[in-house]
Amino acid sequence: MTTIGFIGAGHIGGQIARKAVELGYDVVISNSRGTETLADLVAELGPRAQAATPAEAATAGDFAVVSVPFKSIRNVPVEPLAGKIVLDTNNYYWERDGHVPALDAGEATTCGLLQEHLPQSKVAKAFNHIRFSQITTDGTPAGTPNRRALATASDFPEAAELVTRLYDEFGFDTVNMGPLSESWRTERDRPAYVIRQNVAELAENLAKAPRTI
């Protein structure tokens, strides 16, 4: 069975872990505050879950989910994630993260900066433009009319394919935005951000997104 390593277990990471366990994945979860702070979540998730340090979670995962505040991405362990697919759920909130001139000017993306930090990993955008509570409630079976769609982006086709497969298991269709340089299209305050949309609606919203806000 596939194991997912979680770097960060807050709202988004915790919800992805809940759904993953329901689907039969094993999860190894971590945060910056210590394994003892994850005891309640591990107890809730049951025997398929364990707490670990970020490095241990990165090592244990067949692939990883990074769900830490953007300002903390430099703390994501590098070597244990070499060669692995890394799902990035981050959004840039300057009020929390501090201003990053390259992001403010539309010269970089959050995903691209994480990829720079993880040069031997294969980063893909995932789950960043859905409210965390809806990750476990809005999914529907494949073929459901008007099924909700989520977007991904990656410089590696195999990473985008993994996100597409995971989205489908979680109950969502996928729109592939292309390379990481296009991943800004689902970020904060843009038309596709945290609204329910099907494939056609998502594609339309992605196309009309402004590069800077």
mmCIF file of N, CA and C in Angstrom, residues 21-144:
data_model
loop_
_atom_site.group_PDB
_atom_site.id
_atom_site.type_symbol
_atom_site.label_atom_id
_atom_site.label_comp_id
_atom_site.label_asym_id
_atom_site.label_seq_id
_atom_site.Cartn_x
_atom_site.Cartn_y
_atom_site.Cartn_z
ATOM 1 N N VAL A 21 -6.586 8.201 4.348
ATOM 2 C CA VAL A 21 -6.762 7.024 5.202
ATOM 3 C C VAL A 21 -8.068 6.315 4.866
ATOM 4 N N GLU A 22 -9.108 7.080 4.634
ATOM 5 C CA GLU A 22 -10.400 6.497 4.247
ATOM 6 C C GLU A 22 -10.267 5.673 2.971
ATOM 7 N N LEU A 23 -9.394 6.108 2.068
ATOM 8 C CA LEU A 23 -9.195 5.414 0.797
ATOM 9 C C LEU A 23 -8.203 4.259 0.890
ATOM 10 N N GLY A 24 -7.599 4.076 2.061
ATOM 11 C CA GLY A 24 -6.695 2.946 2.247
ATOM 12 C C GLY A 24 -5.220 3.260 2.193
ATOM 13 N N TYR A 25 -4.864 4.544 2.116
ATOM 14 C CA TYR A 25 -3.455 4.919 2.163
ATOM 15 C C TYR A 25 -2.934 4.865 3.596
ATOM 16 N N ASP A 26 -1.646 4.612 3.739
ATOM 17 C CA ASP A 26 -0.957 4.833 5.006
ATOM 18 C C ASP A 26 -0.410 6.253 4.987
ATOM 19 N N VAL A 27 -0.423 6.918 6.143
ATOM 20 C CA VAL A 27 0.053 8.294 6.205
ATOM 21 C C VAL A 27 1.034 8.445 7.358
ATOM 22 N N VAL A 28 2.081 9.209 7.102
ATOM 23 C CA VAL A 28 3.043 9.596 8.132
ATOM 24 C C VAL A 28 3.020 11.111 8.173
ATOM 25 N N ILE A 29 2.587 11.667 9.303
ATOM 26 C CA ILE A 29 2.338 13.095 9.389
ATOM 27 C C ILE A 29 3.352 13.770 10.292
ATOM 28 N N SER A 30 3.653 15.023 9.959
ATOM 29 C CA SER A 30 4.632 15.782 10.741
ATOM 30 C C SER A 30 4.225 17.240 10.772
ATOM 31 N N ASN A 31 4.786 17.949 11.732
ATOM 32 C CA ASN A 31 4.629 19.397 11.777
ATOM 33 C C ASN A 31 5.880 19.998 12.409
ATOM 34 N N SER A 32 5.862 21.287 12.622
ATOM 35 C CA SER A 32 7.041 21.960 13.171
ATOM 36 C C SER A 32 7.025 22.018 14.691
ATOM 37 N N ARG A 33 5.962 21.503 15.319
ATOM 38 C CA ARG A 33 5.805 21.669 16.760
ATOM 39 C C ARG A 33 6.093 20.400 17.560
ATOM 40 N N GLY A 34 6.379 19.300 16.866
ATOM 41 C CA GLY A 34 6.720 18.077 17.582
ATOM 42 C C GLY A 34 5.648 17.019 17.482
ATOM 43 N N THR A 35 6.079 15.764 17.504
ATOM 44 C CA THR A 35 5.142 14.650 17.300
ATOM 45 C C THR A 35 4.068 14.575 18.368
ATOM 46 N N GLU A 36 4.380 15.031 19.591
ATOM 47 C CA GLU A 36 3.388 14.943 20.665
ATOM 48 C C GLU A 36 2.153 15.790 20.369
ATOM 49 N N THR A 37 2.312 16.843 19.562
ATOM 50 C CA THR A 37 1.176 17.703 19.240
ATOM 51 C C THR A 37 0.254 17.064 18.195
ATOM 52 N N LEU A 38 0.665 15.944 17.633
ATOM 53 C CA LEU A 38 -0.130 15.253 16.607
ATOM 54 C C LEU A 38 -0.899 14.062 17.173
ATOM 55 N N ALA A 39 -0.841 13.872 18.481
ATOM 56 C CA ALA A 39 -1.431 12.677 19.093
ATOM 57 C C ALA A 39 -2.929 12.570 18.813
ATOM 58 N N ASP A 40 -3.649 13.664 18.929
ATOM 59 C CA ASP A 40 -5.098 13.609 18.716
ATOM 60 C C ASP A 40 -5.433 13.263 17.267
ATOM 61 N N LEU A 41 -4.706 13.853 16.324
ATOM 62 C CA LEU A 41 -4.966 13.564 14.915
ATOM 63 C C LEU A 41 -4.634 12.114 14.588
ATOM 64 N N VAL A 42 -3.527 11.616 15.097
ATOM 65 C CA VAL A 42 -3.153 10.222 14.849
ATOM 66 C C VAL A 42 -4.204 9.278 15.439
ATOM 67 N N ALA A 43 -4.686 9.600 16.635
ATOM 68 C CA ALA A 43 -5.721 8.765 17.251
ATOM 69 C C ALA A 43 -6.994 8.769 16.414
ATOM 70 N N GLU A 44 -7.337 9.920 15.883
ATOM 71 C CA GLU A 44 -8.522 10.015 15.030
ATOM 72 C C GLU A 44 -8.351 9.212 13.744
ATOM 73 N N LEU A 45 -7.173 9.295 13.143
ATOM 74 C CA LEU A 45 -6.940 8.630 11.865
ATOM 75 C C LEU A 45 -6.815 7.120 11.997
ATOM 76 N N GLY A 46 -6.349 6.644 13.142
ATOM 77 C CA GLY A 46 -6.308 5.206 13.376
ATOM 78 C C GLY A 46 -5.002 4.546 12.981
ATOM 79 N N PRO A 47 -5.035 3.230 12.820
ATOM 80 C CA PRO A 47 -3.796 2.466 12.680
ATOM 81 C C PRO A 47 -3.019 2.714 11.393
ATOM 82 N N ARG A 48 -3.631 3.349 10.414
ATOM 83 C CA ARG A 48 -2.896 3.653 9.175
ATOM 84 C C ARG A 48 -2.041 4.918 9.303
ATOM 85 N N ALA A 49 -2.104 5.586 10.449
ATOM 86 C CA ALA A 49 -1.402 6.856 10.621
ATOM 87 C C ALA A 49 -0.356 6.766 11.714
ATOM 88 N N GLN A 50 0.724 7.507 11.534
ATOM 89 C CA GLN A 50 1.722 7.672 12.579
ATOM 90 C C GLN A 50 2.324 9.059 12.491
ATOM 91 N N ALA A 51 2.789 9.544 13.623
ATOM 92 C CA ALA A 51 3.452 10.850 13.673
ATOM 93 C C ALA A 51 4.949 10.668 13.566
ATOM 94 N N ALA A 52 5.610 11.674 13.017
ATOM 95 C CA ALA A 52 7.057 11.608 12.808
ATOM 96 C C ALA A 52 7.601 13.016 12.683
ATOM 97 N N THR A 53 8.906 13.127 12.589
ATOM 98 C CA THR A 53 9.523 14.405 12.262
ATOM 99 C C THR A 53 9.351 14.663 10.763
ATOM 100 N N PRO A 54 9.515 15.913 10.326
ATOM 101 C CA PRO A 54 9.417 16.172 8.887
ATOM 102 C C PRO A 54 10.377 15.322 8.056
ATOM 103 N N ALA A 55 11.598 15.148 8.509
ATOM 104 C CA ALA A 55 12.550 14.332 7.753
ATOM 105 C C ALA A 55 12.095 12.879 7.693
ATOM 106 N N GLU A 56 11.563 12.377 8.796
ATOM 107 C CA GLU A 56 11.081 10.988 8.822
ATOM 108 C C GLU A 56 9.872 10.813 7.920
ATOM 109 N N ALA A 57 8.961 11.785 7.945
ATOM 110 C CA ALA A 57 7.781 11.706 7.080
ATOM 111 C C ALA A 57 8.181 11.759 5.610
ATOM 112 N N ALA A 58 9.137 12.628 5.301
ATOM 113 C CA ALA A 58 9.615 12.724 3.924
ATOM 114 C C ALA A 58 10.259 11.424 3.471
ATOM 115 N N THR A 59 11.007 10.796 4.355
ATOM 116 C CA THR A 59 11.666 9.528 4.030
ATOM 117 C C THR A 59 10.647 8.410 3.849
ATOM 118 N N ALA A 60 9.641 8.380 4.694
ATOM 119 C CA ALA A 60 8.667 7.282 4.683
ATOM 120 C C ALA A 60 7.725 7.330 3.490
ATOM 121 N N GLY A 61 7.443 8.522 2.991
ATOM 122 C CA GLY A 61 6.434 8.648 1.952
ATOM 123 C C GLY A 61 6.902 8.175 0.587
ATOM 124 N N ASP A 62 6.030 7.445 -0.110
ATOM 125 C CA ASP A 62 6.274 7.158 -1.521
ATOM 126 C C ASP A 62 6.158 8.452 -2.324
ATOM 127 N N PHE A 63 5.297 9.331 -1.866
ATOM 128 C CA PHE A 63 5.270 10.716 -2.312
ATOM 129 C C PHE A 63 4.879 11.559 -1.113
ATOM 130 N N ALA A 64 4.968 12.879 -1.256
ATOM 131 C CA ALA A 64 4.770 13.749 -0.101
ATOM 132 C C ALA A 64 3.780 14.856 -0.418
ATOM 133 N N VAL A 65 3.150 15.344 0.650
ATOM 134 C CA VAL A 65 2.304 16.528 0.588
ATOM 135 C C VAL A 65 2.936 17.588 1.475
ATOM 136 N N VAL A 66 3.275 18.725 0.879
ATOM 137 C CA VAL A 66 3.812 19.850 1.644
ATOM 138 C C VAL A 66 2.676 20.832 1.885
ATOM 139 N N SER A 67 2.344 21.013 3.157
ATOM 140 C CA SER A 67 1.223 21.869 3.525
ATOM 141 C C SER A 67 1.612 22.737 4.709
ATOM 142 N N VAL A 68 2.656 23.523 4.514
ATOM 143 C CA VAL A 68 3.137 24.454 5.526
ATOM 144 C C VAL A 68 2.906 25.869 5.022
ATOM 145 N N PRO A 69 2.877 26.872 5.898
ATOM 146 C CA PRO A 69 2.788 28.244 5.411
ATOM 147 C C PRO A 69 3.930 28.534 4.437
ATOM 148 N N PHE A 70 3.643 29.350 3.423
ATOM 149 C CA PHE A 70 4.657 29.615 2.407
ATOM 150 C C PHE A 70 5.960 30.112 3.012
ATOM 151 N N LYS A 71 5.877 30.912 4.052
ATOM 152 C CA LYS A 71 7.091 31.467 4.661
ATOM 153 C C LYS A 71 7.996 30.395 5.249
ATOM 154 N N SER A 72 7.472 29.157 5.394
ATOM 155 C CA SER A 72 8.244 28.073 6.009
ATOM 156 C C SER A 72 8.787 27.065 5.009
ATOM 157 N N ILE A 73 8.676 27.340 3.702
ATOM 158 C CA ILE A 73 9.074 26.297 2.744
ATOM 159 C C ILE A 73 10.568 25.992 2.799
ATOM 160 N N ARG A 74 11.373 26.923 3.263
ATOM 161 C CA ARG A 74 12.810 26.646 3.358
ATOM 162 C C ARG A 74 13.125 25.633 4.445
ATOM 163 N N ASN A 75 12.150 25.335 5.286
ATOM 164 C CA ASN A 75 12.339 24.317 6.323
ATOM 165 C C ASN A 75 11.946 22.919 5.860
ATOM 166 N N VAL A 76 11.410 22.807 4.654
ATOM 167 C CA VAL A 76 11.039 21.492 4.124
ATOM 168 C C VAL A 76 12.314 20.694 3.864
ATOM 169 N N PRO A 77 12.400 19.461 4.380
ATOM 170 C CA PRO A 77 13.629 18.678 4.193
ATOM 171 C C PRO A 77 13.876 18.378 2.719
ATOM 172 N N VAL A 78 15.102 18.506 2.312
ATOM 173 C CA VAL A 78 15.455 18.400 0.894
ATOM 174 C C VAL A 78 15.865 16.981 0.516
ATOM 175 N N GLU A 79 16.890 16.460 1.159
ATOM 176 C CA GLU A 79 17.468 15.185 0.749
ATOM 177 C C GLU A 79 16.475 14.027 0.808
ATOM 178 N N PRO A 80 15.645 13.901 1.856
ATOM 179 C CA PRO A 80 14.716 12.762 1.901
ATOM 180 C C PRO A 80 13.660 12.793 0.798
ATOM 181 N N LEU A 81 13.465 13.949 0.163
ATOM 182 C CA LEU A 81 12.469 14.063 -0.905
ATOM 183 C C LEU A 81 13.076 13.965 -2.303
ATOM 184 N N ALA A 82 14.367 13.746 -2.387
ATOM 185 C CA ALA A 82 15.029 13.633 -3.688
ATOM 186 C C ALA A 82 14.423 12.486 -4.488
ATOM 187 N N GLY A 83 14.071 12.759 -5.722
ATOM 188 C CA GLY A 83 13.504 11.747 -6.612
ATOM 189 C C GLY A 83 12.029 11.492 -6.416
ATOM 190 N N LYS A 84 11.399 12.156 -5.446
ATOM 191 C CA LYS A 84 9.998 11.893 -5.142
ATOM 192 C C LYS A 84 9.097 13.006 -5.684
ATOM 193 N N ILE A 85 7.841 12.650 -5.897
ATOM 194 C CA ILE A 85 6.828 13.624 -6.251
ATOM 195 C C ILE A 85 6.369 14.322 -4.976
ATOM 196 N N VAL A 86 6.261 15.642 -5.050
ATOM 197 C CA VAL A 86 5.872 16.460 -3.908
ATOM 198 C C VAL A 86 4.662 17.304 -4.306
ATOM 199 N N LEU A 87 3.572 17.129 -3.591
ATOM 200 C CA LEU A 87 2.365 17.912 -3.838
ATOM 201 C C LEU A 87 2.405 19.165 -2.973
ATOM 202 N N ASP A 88 2.286 20.312 -3.614
ATOM 203 C CA ASP A 88 2.385 21.600 -2.938
ATOM 204 C C ASP A 88 1.003 22.227 -2.830
ATOM 205 N N THR A 89 0.524 22.433 -1.601
ATOM 206 C CA THR A 89 -0.809 23.002 -1.385
ATOM 207 C C THR A 89 -0.765 24.494 -1.063
ATOM 208 N N ASN A 90 0.414 25.091 -1.152
ATOM 209 C CA ASN A 90 0.621 26.444 -0.637
ATOM 210 C C ASN A 90 -0.093 27.535 -1.425
ATOM 211 N N ASN A 91 -0.445 28.578 -0.694
ATOM 212 C CA ASN A 91 -0.817 29.864 -1.262
ATOM 213 C C ASN A 91 0.005 30.944 -0.564
ATOM 214 N N TYR A 92 0.193 32.034 -1.267
ATOM 215 C CA TYR A 92 0.969 33.156 -0.748
ATOM 216 C C TYR A 92 0.025 34.191 -0.155
ATOM 217 N N TYR A 93 0.140 34.401 1.151
ATOM 218 C CA TYR A 93 -0.603 35.446 1.840
ATOM 219 C C TYR A 93 0.424 36.410 2.436
ATOM 220 N N TRP A 94 0.597 37.559 1.808
ATOM 221 C CA TRP A 94 1.667 38.456 2.248
ATOM 222 C C TRP A 94 1.449 38.921 3.687
ATOM 223 N N GLU A 95 0.192 38.968 4.125
ATOM 224 C CA GLU A 95 -0.066 39.390 5.504
ATOM 225 C C GLU A 95 0.537 38.413 6.513
ATOM 226 N N ARG A 96 0.586 37.150 6.156
ATOM 227 C CA ARG A 96 1.150 36.109 7.024
ATOM 228 C C ARG A 96 2.618 35.848 6.709
ATOM 229 N N ASP A 97 2.945 35.839 5.422
ATOM 230 C CA ASP A 97 4.254 35.378 4.975
ATOM 231 C C ASP A 97 5.278 36.494 4.815
ATOM 232 N N GLY A 98 4.826 37.737 4.859
ATOM 233 C CA GLY A 98 5.705 38.840 4.502
ATOM 234 C C GLY A 98 5.747 39.010 2.995
ATOM 235 N N HIS A 99 6.048 40.194 2.549
ATOM 236 C CA HIS A 99 6.076 40.443 1.103
ATOM 237 C C HIS A 99 7.280 39.756 0.447
ATOM 238 N N VAL A 100 7.020 39.104 -0.672
ATOM 239 C CA VAL A 100 8.069 38.511 -1.502
ATOM 240 C C VAL A 100 8.024 39.246 -2.837
ATOM 241 N N PRO A 101 8.984 40.117 -3.119
ATOM 242 C CA PRO A 101 8.903 40.968 -4.302
ATOM 243 C C PRO A 101 8.687 40.203 -5.612
ATOM 244 N N ALA A 102 9.322 39.052 -5.765
ATOM 245 C CA ALA A 102 9.191 38.293 -7.010
ATOM 246 C C ALA A 102 7.771 37.772 -7.200
ATOM 247 N N LEU A 103 7.089 37.464 -6.095
ATOM 248 C CA LEU A 103 5.693 37.033 -6.187
ATOM 249 C C LEU A 103 4.777 38.226 -6.412
ATOM 250 N N ASP A 104 5.028 39.311 -5.701
ATOM 251 C CA ASP A 104 4.207 40.508 -5.880
ATOM 252 C C ASP A 104 4.264 41.017 -7.311
ATOM 253 N N ALA A 105 5.426 40.887 -7.942
ATOM 254 C CA ALA A 105 5.612 41.397 -9.303
ATOM 255 C C ALA A 105 5.207 40.400 -10.378
ATOM 256 N N GLY A 106 4.779 39.201 -9.983
ATOM 257 C CA GLY A 106 4.406 38.199 -10.971
ATOM 258 C C GLY A 106 5.581 37.584 -11.694
ATOM 259 N N GLU A 107 6.740 37.597 -11.055
ATOM 260 C CA GLU A 107 7.951 37.059 -11.673
ATOM 261 C C GLU A 107 8.266 35.641 -11.220
ATOM 262 N N ALA A 108 7.535 35.134 -10.228
ATOM 263 C CA ALA A 108 7.772 33.792 -9.692
ATOM 264 C C ALA A 108 6.440 33.218 -9.247
ATOM 265 N N THR A 109 6.451 31.946 -8.902
ATOM 266 C CA THR A 109 5.269 31.299 -8.335
ATOM 267 C C THR A 109 5.667 30.581 -7.057
ATOM 268 N N THR A 110 4.696 30.366 -6.182
ATOM 269 C CA THR A 110 4.992 29.645 -4.943
ATOM 270 C C THR A 110 5.527 28.252 -5.246
ATOM 271 N N CYS A 111 4.907 27.592 -6.209
ATOM 272 C CA CYS A 111 5.346 26.241 -6.591
ATOM 273 C C CYS A 111 6.756 26.269 -7.176
ATOM 274 N N GLY A 112 7.016 27.248 -7.997
ATOM 275 C CA GLY A 112 8.338 27.344 -8.596
ATOM 276 C C GLY A 112 9.419 27.556 -7.552
ATOM 277 N N LEU A 113 9.119 28.345 -6.521
ATOM 278 C CA LEU A 113 10.094 28.564 -5.453
ATOM 279 C C LEU A 113 10.303 27.308 -4.626
ATOM 280 N N LEU A 114 9.238 26.528 -4.413
ATOM 281 C CA LEU A 114 9.421 25.252 -3.724
ATOM 282 C C LEU A 114 10.238 24.297 -4.575
ATOM 283 N N GLN A 115 10.006 24.298 -5.894
ATOM 284 C CA GLN A 115 10.794 23.442 -6.786
ATOM 285 C C GLN A 115 12.265 23.831 -6.745
ATOM 286 N N GLU A 116 12.558 25.124 -6.665
ATOM 287 C CA GLU A 116 13.949 25.559 -6.534
ATOM 288 C C GLU A 116 14.564 25.038 -5.239
ATOM 289 N N HIS A 117 13.776 25.024 -4.171
ATOM 290 C CA HIS A 117 14.253 24.519 -2.885
ATOM 291 C C HIS A 117 14.457 23.009 -2.918
ATOM 292 N N LEU A 118 13.683 22.324 -3.766
ATOM 293 C CA LEU A 118 13.738 20.859 -3.871
ATOM 294 C C LEU A 118 14.170 20.478 -5.290
ATOM 295 N N PRO A 119 15.408 20.756 -5.662
ATOM 296 C CA PRO A 119 15.817 20.619 -7.067
ATOM 297 C C PRO A 119 15.776 19.197 -7.598
ATOM 298 N N GLN A 120 15.830 18.203 -6.718
ATOM 299 C CA GLN A 120 15.800 16.813 -7.164
ATOM 300 C C GLN A 120 14.429 16.164 -7.001
ATOM 301 N N SER A 121 13.440 16.956 -6.608
ATOM 302 C CA SER A 121 12.078 16.451 -6.457
ATOM 303 C C SER A 121 11.230 16.880 -7.647
ATOM 304 N N LYS A 122 10.023 16.361 -7.704
ATOM 305 C CA LYS A 122 9.100 16.669 -8.797
ATOM 306 C C LYS A 122 7.851 17.285 -8.186
ATOM 307 N N VAL A 123 7.803 18.611 -8.183
ATOM 308 C CA VAL A 123 6.750 19.346 -7.491
ATOM 309 C C VAL A 123 5.531 19.509 -8.395
ATOM 310 N N ALA A 124 4.346 19.383 -7.787
ATOM 311 C CA ALA A 124 3.089 19.621 -8.487
ATOM 312 C C ALA A 124 2.153 20.407 -7.580
ATOM 313 N N LYS A 125 1.405 21.319 -8.146
ATOM 314 C CA LYS A 125 0.401 22.059 -7.389
ATOM 315 C C LYS A 125 -0.806 21.169 -7.157
ATOM 316 N N ALA A 126 -1.378 21.256 -5.938
ATOM 317 C CA ALA A 126 -2.534 20.419 -5.631
ATOM 318 C C ALA A 126 -3.302 20.990 -4.443
ATOM 319 N N PHE A 127 -4.628 20.908 -4.512
ATOM 320 C CA PHE A 127 -5.516 21.202 -3.370
ATOM 321 C C PHE A 127 -5.361 22.608 -2.807
ATOM 322 N N ASN A 128 -4.884 23.564 -3.593
ATOM 323 C CA ASN A 128 -4.679 24.900 -3.033
ATOM 324 C C ASN A 128 -5.853 25.840 -3.253
ATOM 325 N N HIS A 129 -6.821 25.458 -4.084
ATOM 326 C CA HIS A 129 -7.925 26.382 -4.363
ATOM 327 C C HIS A 129 -9.281 25.742 -4.051
ATOM 328 N N ILE A 130 -9.312 25.032 -2.939
ATOM 329 C CA ILE A 130 -10.535 24.468 -2.399
ATOM 330 C C ILE A 130 -10.499 24.691 -0.895
ATOM 331 N N ARG A 131 -11.623 25.029 -0.305
ATOM 332 C CA ARG A 131 -11.669 25.194 1.142
ATOM 333 C C ARG A 131 -11.367 23.844 1.797
ATOM 334 N N PHE A 132 -10.569 23.879 2.844
ATOM 335 C CA PHE A 132 -10.066 22.624 3.404
ATOM 336 C C PHE A 132 -11.188 21.682 3.796
ATOM 337 N N SER A 133 -12.277 22.201 4.329
ATOM 338 C CA SER A 133 -13.368 21.334 4.773
ATOM 339 C C SER A 133 -14.019 20.592 3.611
ATOM 340 N N GLN A 134 -13.950 21.163 2.414
ATOM 341 C CA GLN A 134 -14.607 20.565 1.255
ATOM 342 C C GLN A 134 -13.791 19.445 0.620
ATOM 343 N N ILE A 135 -12.541 19.286 1.033
ATOM 344 C CA ILE A 135 -11.719 18.197 0.506
ATOM 345 C C ILE A 135 -12.358 16.846 0.806
ATOM 346 N N THR A 136 -13.001 16.737 1.951
ATOM 347 C CA THR A 136 -13.618 15.466 2.351
ATOM 348 C C THR A 136 -15.123 15.430 2.113
ATOM 349 N N THR A 137 -15.720 16.518 1.627
ATOM 350 C CA THR A 137 -17.181 16.548 1.484
ATOM 351 C C THR A 137 -17.677 16.762 0.065
ATOM 352 N N ASP A 138 -16.867 17.356 -0.818
ATOM 353 C CA ASP A 138 -17.368 17.747 -2.139
ATOM 354 C C ASP A 138 -17.090 16.730 -3.240
ATOM 355 N N GLY A 139 -16.331 15.699 -2.950
ATOM 356 C CA GLY A 139 -16.025 14.712 -3.971
ATOM 357 C C GLY A 139 -17.222 13.875 -4.360
ATOM 358 N N THR A 140 -17.288 13.501 -5.632
ATOM 359 C CA THR A 140 -18.350 12.643 -6.156
ATOM 360 C C THR A 140 -17.733 11.627 -7.116
ATOM 361 N N PRO A 141 -18.445 10.525 -7.413
ATOM 362 C CA PRO A 141 -17.878 9.501 -8.295
ATOM 363 C C PRO A 141 -17.612 10.025 -9.703
ATOM 364 N N ALA A 142 -16.649 9.414 -10.365
ATOM 365 C CA ALA A 142 -16.338 9.766 -11.750
ATOM 366 C C ALA A 142 -17.589 9.639 -12.601
ATOM 367 N N GLY A 143 -17.777 10.589 -13.488
ATOM 368 C CA GLY A 143 -18.942 10.579 -14.359
ATOM 369 C C GLY A 143 -20.148 11.300 -13.807
ATOM 370 N N THR A 144 -20.090 11.742 -12.562
ATOM 371 C CA THR A 144 -21.188 12.505 -11.989
ATOM 372 C C THR A 144 -21.359 13.811 -12.757
#
